[in-house]
Amino acid sequence: MTTMTREETEALINEVLEVYPADSKEERAKHLMANDSSLEKASKCITSNRKSLPGVMTIRGCAYAGSKGVVWGPIKDMIHISHGPVGCGQYSRAGRRNYYVGTTGVDTFGTMNFTSDFQEKDIVFGGDKKLAKLIEEVETLFPLNKGISVQSECPIGLIGDDIEAVSKKAAKELNKPVVPVRCEGFRGVSQSLGHHIANDAIRDHMLEGVEKKEGGPYDVSVIGDYNIGGDAWSSRILLEEMGLNVVAQWSGDGTVEEMKACPQVKLNLLHCYRSMNYISRFMEEKYGIPWLEYNFFGPTKIAESLRAIAAHFDDKIMEGAERVIAKYQPLMQAVVDKYKPRLEGKKVMLYVGGLRPRHVIGAYEDLGMEVVGTGYEFAHNDDYDRTVKEMGNATLIYDDVTGYEFEEFVKKIKPDLIGSGIKEKYIFQKMGIPFRQMHSWDYSGPYHGYDGFAIFARDMDMAINSPTWSGMKAPWLAGAEAPAAKAVNE
Amino acid sequence: MPSVMIRQTADGKLSFYVAKKDLEETIDTMEFSTAEKWGGEVKLTDGSLFYIDPMPAPKLPTTIRAKKM
């Protein structure tokens, strides 16, 4: 299919919305748009951060997922207790592949699951005593932990347990931070509020009383990089190569000490704006540390970002940035030369979380591919303001897309690749469309930085040009009109 | 009376951020913007109006109370 015009895109949206009841249709229509890249403000055309409709299959997560899974979980030398029934902790255990260095179970605890395993009697009589006991046990078994966070699951808020009091008492006894996080899953409309609550907990418990220190002239921190498949490492080496001193890395492969070292930096580098802008704003106001969003996907955006970062420093760093860009340029050219002929002109549809629906567009464009549709699970209006500028005119943008809408869009647009989450993966693969799981890089990665781009290009090629796709049609149907294949595609 | 954080953006405009609502907007016009008198009626790019008690120009970013009008 050739690129769609505005009318075609709008007609597609209307067609897909047709099956809804009138009021749901009206509500959903606000979340879908044909892009107009000249827009200054996306909020006129798209509504975001609203409650999902009852009865549709949303792809969103919950506040607990935002706090435990995203912001707190990767801090490796703390123990994060999933306070409540066992499932939330178990099913979010280690699935995000936040890599870290350390000896698990001794000084780092990233892939372990600590839970208070609520039973009926805890719901009836309250679980505060159990939490106090659990903290005590954790301290006995894992004395090298640097702190404990209590991540509330839904029942904690419903039965009104006072985790703050338990945490405060435990913190005094242990002389370590014990952080109560009120991230019950029912709060807010998506994981986004969980990020906010988690950021506020960091502000109130980890940065409380930490004064501004005088650091080195080139101290920076990397915030909002969760080190998925080693992302933060492949970003960090570029910053260090250009002469900066990365003193803190949040929260992928992060530690308590790094968080506390943050007030000494000259610049906070923010990768995931959606999940960590809150703490960056706080540090800007309290410590006067400016923050800068950057994008380390694909050589074009990396070069832009390195120059933007260097512009905050002196000539030495600016030269460093140019040196790094020049050093990797031939390597990147080789990657592009190898994969571009195989991927050029392919169309991609994305539906991911906080930053990728806009950040990876540049990387696809470097490979000659085109992003024809994008959308966020839990973005706010400011994310869409940033997205409309990145996307082509009349491309499709969808907020909190439902399972049904996504499938229908895909059937009509017929992209060559879809990048979304694990819940969508097998649906689309069975429809015969190549797919990459773009939340945790489909067990691959890193994708950030120059090293990551080579892996990114290889993975996209592997997905699209796999010989599997030629086997979608049964051999005895290959010559005929193939009604079976039609049934799959319609 | 929401608490709002006002900060200078890279392109020289003022951004208006309501933490409680996760609302980030750019300030379109501000009634007073001199060093001695700063604040007054604030119009955002989405058209909504707020009022900030006039004060000497603060060091940005800063969190202040604004009244929705």
XYZ file of C-alpha atoms in Angstrom:
559
model
C 0.000 0.000 0.000
C 1.284 3.446 -0.857
C 1.363 6.245 1.659
C -2.111 7.213 2.751
C -3.605 10.643 2.279
C -5.277 12.514 5.100
C -8.727 11.597 3.804
C -7.833 7.935 3.619
C -6.466 7.926 7.154
C -9.525 9.681 8.503
C -11.793 7.333 6.594
C -9.919 4.390 8.102
C -10.397 5.763 11.601
C -14.127 6.208 10.992
C -14.455 2.776 9.521
C -12.767 1.130 12.479
C -14.827 3.098 14.989
C -18.055 2.053 13.294
C -18.584 -1.041 15.475
C -18.615 0.819 18.779
C -21.767 2.020 20.539
C -22.352 5.757 20.028
C -20.841 7.024 23.284
C -17.783 4.773 23.125
C -17.287 5.799 19.533
C -17.316 9.461 20.460
C -14.815 8.853 23.268
C -12.452 6.720 21.193
C -12.531 9.158 18.280
C -10.747 11.702 20.479
C -7.787 9.343 20.866
C -7.118 8.750 17.179
C -5.790 11.219 14.651
C -4.257 11.639 11.249
C -1.004 13.463 11.938
C -0.509 17.077 11.022
C 3.155 17.839 11.630
C 2.617 21.583 11.424
C 0.655 21.486 14.690
C 2.259 23.286 17.598
C -0.033 21.638 20.132
C -1.320 18.116 19.664
C -3.953 18.450 22.372
C -6.427 19.959 19.925
C -6.415 16.775 17.872
C -5.682 14.023 20.341
C -6.739 13.383 23.902
C -4.490 11.365 26.158
C -4.092 10.173 29.728
C -7.767 9.302 30.109
C -9.393 6.262 31.649
C -9.715 3.339 29.252
C -13.261 2.409 28.325
C -14.844 -0.565 30.060
C -15.166 -3.495 27.696
C -12.285 -2.766 25.349
C -8.968 -4.600 25.481
C -6.500 -1.971 26.583
C -2.795 -2.725 26.503
C -1.956 -0.556 29.495
C -0.380 -1.472 32.810
C -1.045 -0.245 36.344
C 0.544 2.143 38.830
C 2.352 -0.732 40.540
C 3.902 -1.670 37.196
C 5.054 1.931 36.763
C 6.651 2.120 40.180
C 8.006 -1.363 40.896
C 8.553 -2.482 37.340
C 9.963 0.702 35.896
C 11.359 3.209 38.341
C 12.250 1.386 41.571
C 12.778 -2.198 40.456
C 16.059 -1.715 38.566
C 17.809 -0.062 41.541
C 19.971 -3.043 42.190
C 21.289 -2.717 45.720
C 17.887 -2.161 47.310
C 15.309 -4.779 48.122
C 11.924 -4.027 46.639
C 9.131 -5.735 48.522
C 5.984 -6.388 46.504
C 3.622 -5.872 49.398
C 0.386 -7.768 48.879
C -0.593 -11.018 47.162
C 2.118 -12.990 45.459
C 1.146 -12.620 41.776
C 2.051 -8.999 41.062
C 5.637 -9.519 42.154
C 6.031 -12.921 40.555
C 4.742 -11.953 37.130
C 6.804 -8.765 37.014
C 9.970 -10.530 38.142
C 12.970 -9.947 35.881
C 10.837 -9.779 32.729
C 12.109 -6.367 31.788
C 15.722 -7.448 31.519
C 17.256 -4.542 33.401
C 20.848 -5.725 33.315
C 23.176 -5.043 36.221
C 26.570 -5.955 37.597
C 26.781 -7.676 40.949
C 26.229 -10.924 42.784
C 22.507 -11.537 42.927
C 21.337 -12.435 46.423
C 24.468 -11.035 48.052
C 24.920 -7.390 47.174
C 22.395 -6.968 44.359
C 18.797 -8.104 44.170
C 17.490 -7.062 40.775
C 16.084 -10.357 39.521
C 14.749 -11.575 42.850
C 11.155 -11.402 43.999
C 10.408 -10.350 47.551
C 6.754 -10.456 48.505
C 4.647 -10.473 51.634
C 2.366 -13.099 49.997
C -0.916 -11.856 51.458
C -3.411 -14.470 52.584
C -7.032 -14.071 53.581
C -6.149 -13.441 57.225
C -3.847 -10.568 56.248
C -6.675 -8.913 54.370
C -9.021 -9.382 57.340
C -6.651 -8.441 60.139
C -4.223 -6.170 58.291
C -0.708 -6.890 57.108
C 1.401 -4.364 59.007
C 2.811 -6.918 61.446
C 3.694 -9.197 58.573
C 5.496 -6.350 56.819
C 7.510 -5.524 59.937
C 8.462 -9.187 60.282
C 9.342 -9.395 56.598
C 11.641 -6.397 56.780
C 13.376 -7.971 59.758
C 13.842 -11.258 57.910
C 15.112 -9.525 54.795
C 17.688 -7.712 56.870
C 18.869 -10.948 58.488
C 19.089 -12.869 55.228
C 20.498 -10.085 53.049
C 22.473 -7.785 55.318
C 24.304 -6.132 52.404
C 21.178 -4.433 51.070
C 21.435 -0.641 51.006
C 17.767 0.006 51.574
C 14.281 -1.375 51.240
C 11.279 -0.112 49.326
C 7.731 -1.217 50.000
C 5.769 -1.341 46.754
C 2.068 -1.457 47.565
C -0.257 -3.685 45.617
C -3.990 -2.968 45.398
C -5.175 -4.566 48.684
C -2.868 -2.376 50.791
C -4.763 0.747 49.840
C -8.126 -0.996 50.022
C -7.706 -2.274 53.586
C -5.905 0.882 54.721
C -2.644 -0.546 56.064
C -0.257 2.035 57.490
C 2.922 1.104 55.639
C 4.363 4.549 56.288
C 4.448 3.954 60.058
C 6.005 0.492 59.667
C 8.609 1.844 57.244
C 9.491 4.777 59.444
C 10.019 2.536 62.456
C 12.045 0.027 60.445
C 14.189 2.779 58.896
C 15.107 4.001 62.370
C 15.952 0.510 63.598
C 17.973 -0.478 60.559
C 19.482 2.942 59.943
C 18.791 2.473 56.225
C 16.221 4.005 53.925
C 12.939 2.104 54.069
C 10.674 3.719 51.519
C 6.915 3.256 51.515
C 5.569 3.686 47.993
C 1.826 4.153 47.623
C 1.631 2.763 44.116
C -1.499 0.641 44.436
C -2.505 -0.576 41.010
C -5.894 1.099 40.996
C -4.406 4.586 41.207
C -4.550 6.612 38.028
C -5.451 5.454 34.555
C -2.193 3.740 33.585
C 1.355 3.086 34.729
C 2.076 6.769 34.265
C 0.804 7.760 37.700
C 2.975 4.993 39.144
C 6.028 6.725 37.666
C 4.932 9.972 39.261
C 4.327 8.378 42.667
C 7.683 6.595 42.471
C 9.467 9.836 41.567
C 7.805 11.582 44.486
C 8.919 8.771 46.797
C 12.510 9.180 45.565
C 12.236 12.904 46.214
C 10.815 12.476 49.715
C 12.932 9.579 50.917
C 16.139 9.343 48.909
C 16.935 12.980 48.175
C 15.491 14.316 51.428
C 18.197 16.192 53.275
C 20.770 15.656 50.532
C 22.508 18.979 50.004
C 24.073 20.258 46.822
C 27.702 19.272 46.602
C 30.443 20.703 44.474
C 31.231 18.130 41.829
C 33.660 18.055 38.941
C 33.131 20.371 35.977
C 32.029 17.528 33.683
C 29.802 15.543 36.037
C 26.546 14.389 34.475
C 23.915 11.810 35.321
C 21.957 9.539 33.023
C 18.342 9.515 34.142
C 15.519 7.377 32.793
C 17.635 4.741 31.123
C 16.614 1.341 32.446
C 19.538 -0.575 31.001
C 17.330 -2.954 29.073
C 19.669 -5.460 27.485
C 22.528 -3.124 28.447
C 21.173 0.117 26.954
C 22.612 2.385 29.601
C 26.064 0.900 29.197
C 26.174 1.490 25.464
C 25.012 5.070 26.088
C 27.391 5.700 28.913
C 30.540 4.814 27.010
C 29.749 7.492 24.421
C 29.366 10.149 27.100
C 32.558 9.071 28.779
C 34.402 8.969 25.483
C 33.532 12.587 24.802
C 35.025 13.580 28.139
C 32.043 13.689 30.490
C 32.055 12.031 33.876
C 28.918 9.950 34.421
C 28.471 9.875 38.195
C 24.976 8.445 38.334
C 22.847 6.145 36.280
C 19.140 5.763 37.067
C 17.637 3.459 37.502
C 19.028 0.696 35.272
C 22.116 -0.716 37.001
C 21.608 2.077 39.540
C 22.446 2.217 43.211
C 21.407 4.234 46.249
C 24.746 6.029 46.296
C 24.319 7.107 42.683
C 20.942 8.620 43.448
C 22.426 10.537 46.332
C 25.333 11.693 44.162
C 22.968 13.322 41.694
C 22.858 16.779 43.323
C 26.535 17.269 42.410
C 26.094 16.964 38.653
C 26.176 19.842 36.176
C 23.514 18.406 33.900
C 20.867 15.725 34.183
C 20.532 13.770 30.948
C 17.006 12.495 30.615
C 16.266 9.629 28.273
C 12.770 8.580 29.264
C 11.023 11.886 29.717
C 7.682 10.378 30.651
C 8.844 8.370 33.646
C 11.552 10.572 35.120
C 10.744 14.178 34.252
C 9.257 14.667 37.710
C 12.500 14.127 39.582
C 14.422 16.163 36.992
C 12.068 19.094 37.505
C 12.522 18.754 41.253
C 16.315 18.769 40.978
C 16.181 21.764 38.666
C 14.180 23.721 41.193
C 15.991 22.620 44.326
C 19.581 22.279 43.161
C 19.535 24.396 40.007
C 20.588 21.472 37.802
C 19.308 21.860 34.242
C 18.024 18.805 32.431
C 18.087 17.836 28.817
C 16.176 15.223 26.891
C 18.288 13.195 24.537
C 17.780 10.397 22.047
C 20.330 7.656 21.477
C 18.477 5.668 18.810
C 20.145 5.678 15.397
C 23.258 7.594 14.251
C 21.397 10.731 13.118
C 19.710 11.276 16.457
C 22.786 10.247 18.422
C 24.896 12.851 16.623
C 22.221 15.497 17.237
C 21.988 14.554 20.899
C 25.736 14.416 21.481
C 26.070 17.930 20.029
C 23.160 19.205 22.128
C 24.705 17.723 25.265
C 28.145 19.127 24.431
C 26.657 22.591 23.913
C 26.098 22.724 27.690
C 29.831 22.403 28.277
C 33.086 23.953 27.069
C 35.102 23.524 23.860
C 36.903 20.460 25.151
C 33.632 18.521 25.373
C 32.395 19.905 22.058
C 35.567 18.656 20.398
C 35.070 15.377 22.207
C 31.585 15.040 20.770
C 32.827 15.669 17.244
C 35.612 13.159 17.791
C 33.139 10.494 18.940
C 30.801 11.168 16.023
C 33.661 11.011 13.537
C 35.030 7.824 15.084
C 31.762 5.919 14.782
C 30.640 7.385 11.489
C 32.405 4.821 9.254
C 31.164 1.970 11.440
C 27.610 3.226 11.181
C 27.978 3.723 7.450
C 28.947 0.066 7.155
C 25.821 -0.953 9.084
C 23.608 1.226 6.928
C 25.266 -0.040 3.726
C 24.648 -3.605 4.778
C 21.057 -3.376 5.943
C 19.529 -0.438 4.094
C 19.196 -2.308 0.777
C 17.344 -5.080 2.607
C 15.053 -2.777 4.582
C 14.547 0.290 2.418
C 10.947 1.363 1.921
C 9.545 -1.018 4.536
C 6.693 0.330 6.639
C 6.600 0.109 10.397
C 3.810 0.511 12.910
C 4.666 1.100 16.546
C 2.714 0.957 19.741
C 4.876 1.114 22.810
C 5.258 2.989 26.072
C 6.939 6.144 27.214
C 9.508 7.383 24.724
C 9.983 4.829 21.982
C 6.999 5.679 19.809
C 8.855 8.865 18.901
C 12.490 8.116 19.756
C 12.988 5.117 17.478
C 11.552 6.863 14.409
C 14.995 8.319 13.640
C 16.628 4.903 13.822
C 14.115 3.442 11.367
C 14.633 6.392 9.045
C 18.388 5.822 9.130
C 17.655 2.383 7.695
C 15.409 3.828 5.010
C 12.262 2.589 6.684
C 9.139 4.599 7.263
C 7.018 4.728 10.407
C 3.409 4.891 9.229
C 1.654 4.645 12.557
C 2.624 5.232 16.159
C 1.006 5.473 19.540
C 1.539 5.424 23.268
C 0.049 3.374 26.044
C 0.239 6.082 28.650
C 1.508 9.336 27.162
C 0.327 12.798 28.147
C -0.367 15.723 25.861
C 3.257 16.944 26.007
C 4.438 13.619 24.567
C 2.147 14.037 21.588
C 3.374 17.616 21.118
C 6.819 16.104 20.642
C 5.562 13.251 18.463
C 3.636 15.169 15.810
C 6.864 16.853 14.734
C 8.646 13.528 14.248
C 5.944 11.808 12.225
C 5.074 12.288 8.578
C 1.925 14.079 7.529
C -1.324 12.113 7.524
C 0.258 9.148 9.328
C -1.852 7.463 11.933
C -1.466 8.297 15.634
C -3.369 6.324 18.254
C -3.522 6.828 21.992
C -4.261 3.880 24.304
C -5.249 1.849 21.262
C -7.536 -1.106 21.910
C -6.716 -4.623 20.774
C -9.514 -4.471 18.222
C -8.518 -1.098 16.749
C -4.875 -2.095 16.485
C -5.705 -5.272 14.588
C -8.035 -3.437 12.215
C -5.489 -0.709 11.529
C -2.868 -3.334 10.778
C -5.161 -5.206 8.397
C -5.777 -2.036 6.400
C -2.359 -0.416 6.505
C -0.502 -3.726 6.046
C 2.850 -2.683 7.530
C 5.988 -4.743 6.929
C 6.897 -4.702 10.608
C 5.160 -4.047 13.895
C 6.951 -2.994 17.051
C 4.896 -3.467 20.183
C 4.650 -5.597 23.321
C 4.525 -9.288 24.093
C 0.724 -9.363 24.303
C 0.511 -8.233 20.685
C 3.392 -10.281 19.358
C 1.746 -13.610 18.642
C -1.485 -12.137 17.318
C 0.391 -10.316 14.593
C 2.860 -13.075 13.883
C -0.073 -15.412 13.324
C -1.501 -12.842 10.941
C 1.740 -13.219 9.001
C 3.323 -9.907 9.894
C 6.899 -9.651 11.160
C 7.052 -8.371 14.698
C 9.616 -7.076 17.179
C 8.819 -6.781 20.840
C 9.940 -3.222 21.524
C 9.541 -3.066 25.317
C 12.495 -5.247 26.206
C 13.965 -5.636 22.706
C 12.676 -9.179 22.169
C 15.399 -10.772 24.314
C 18.047 -8.848 22.357
C 19.646 -5.454 22.822
C 21.105 -3.044 23.610
C 19.532 -0.707 21.051
C 20.833 2.577 22.481
C 24.049 4.166 21.275
C 26.173 3.369 18.259
C 26.792 -0.223 19.297
C 23.093 -0.630 19.846
C 22.200 0.590 16.367
C 24.149 -2.247 14.757
C 22.130 -4.727 16.810
C 18.900 -2.867 16.086
C 19.521 -3.023 12.328
C 20.394 -6.711 12.458
C 17.256 -7.525 14.490
C 14.919 -5.618 12.178
C 16.443 -7.370 9.182
C 16.125 -10.714 10.946
C 12.437 -10.115 11.653
C 11.432 -8.805 8.234
C 13.549 -10.940 5.930
C 13.203 -14.201 7.795
C 12.501 -17.120 5.405
C 9.655 -18.090 7.757
C 7.342 -15.629 6.065
C 7.567 -17.445 2.748
C 6.092 -20.466 4.525
C 2.893 -18.695 5.536
C 0.990 -20.283 2.694
C 0.467 -24.062 2.547
C 2.398 -25.514 -0.420
C -0.747 -26.965 -2.058
C -2.350 -23.522 -1.942
C 0.667 -21.640 -3.229
C -0.523 -21.464 -6.830
C -4.248 -21.038 -6.180
C -6.201 -18.021 -4.990
C -5.526 -19.263 -1.430
C -8.765 -18.878 0.504
C -7.086 -20.022 3.727
C -4.517 -17.243 3.616
C -7.296 -14.785 2.929
C -9.124 -15.908 6.047
C -6.010 -15.168 8.061
C -5.604 -11.707 6.602
C -9.201 -10.563 6.700
C -5.364 27.114 43.644
C -3.033 24.577 42.080
C 0.695 24.632 42.701
C 2.438 25.259 39.423
C 6.063 25.065 38.453
C 7.239 27.697 36.034
C 10.466 27.136 34.156
C 12.340 28.613 31.284
C 12.452 26.362 28.244
C 15.352 26.125 25.833
C 13.607 28.302 23.256
C 13.179 31.140 25.757
C 9.500 30.631 26.515
C 8.015 29.925 29.903
C 6.517 26.542 30.591
C 3.657 26.140 33.029
C 3.522 22.761 34.746
C 0.755 21.617 37.082
C 2.223 18.594 38.870
C -1.081 17.438 40.307
C -2.655 17.259 36.874
C 0.490 16.411 34.921
C -0.355 19.306 32.681
C 2.473 20.918 30.770
C 1.646 23.975 28.754
C 3.524 26.933 27.389
C 2.709 30.400 28.629
C 1.388 32.536 25.830
C 1.173 35.890 27.565
C 1.867 37.120 31.073
C 0.499 40.427 32.333
C 3.623 41.637 34.156
C 7.096 40.422 33.383
C 9.483 43.068 34.705
C 12.021 42.478 37.453
C 9.958 44.338 40.089
C 6.522 43.171 39.095
C 5.966 39.680 37.730
C 2.837 37.597 37.394
C -0.745 38.740 37.009
C -2.991 37.220 34.443
C -1.407 34.301 32.607
C -2.744 32.957 29.361
C -1.655 29.508 28.233
C -1.387 28.312 24.674
C -4.395 26.031 25.159
C -6.462 29.115 25.947
C -6.918 28.668 29.702
C -6.393 31.575 32.065
C -4.634 31.621 35.430
C -3.851 34.381 37.897
C -0.589 34.669 39.816
C -0.306 37.290 42.564
C 2.171 39.854 41.230
C 5.577 39.593 42.895
C 9.174 40.539 42.206
C 10.529 38.305 39.440
C 11.572 34.981 41.044
C 14.519 32.811 40.132
C 13.274 30.164 37.719
C 12.270 27.402 37.949
C 9.962 28.049 40.847
C 6.800 26.576 42.303
C 4.022 29.037 43.100
C 0.293 29.118 43.625
C -1.851 30.098 40.693
C -5.576 30.637 40.614
C -7.591 29.172 37.782
C -9.838 31.792 36.208
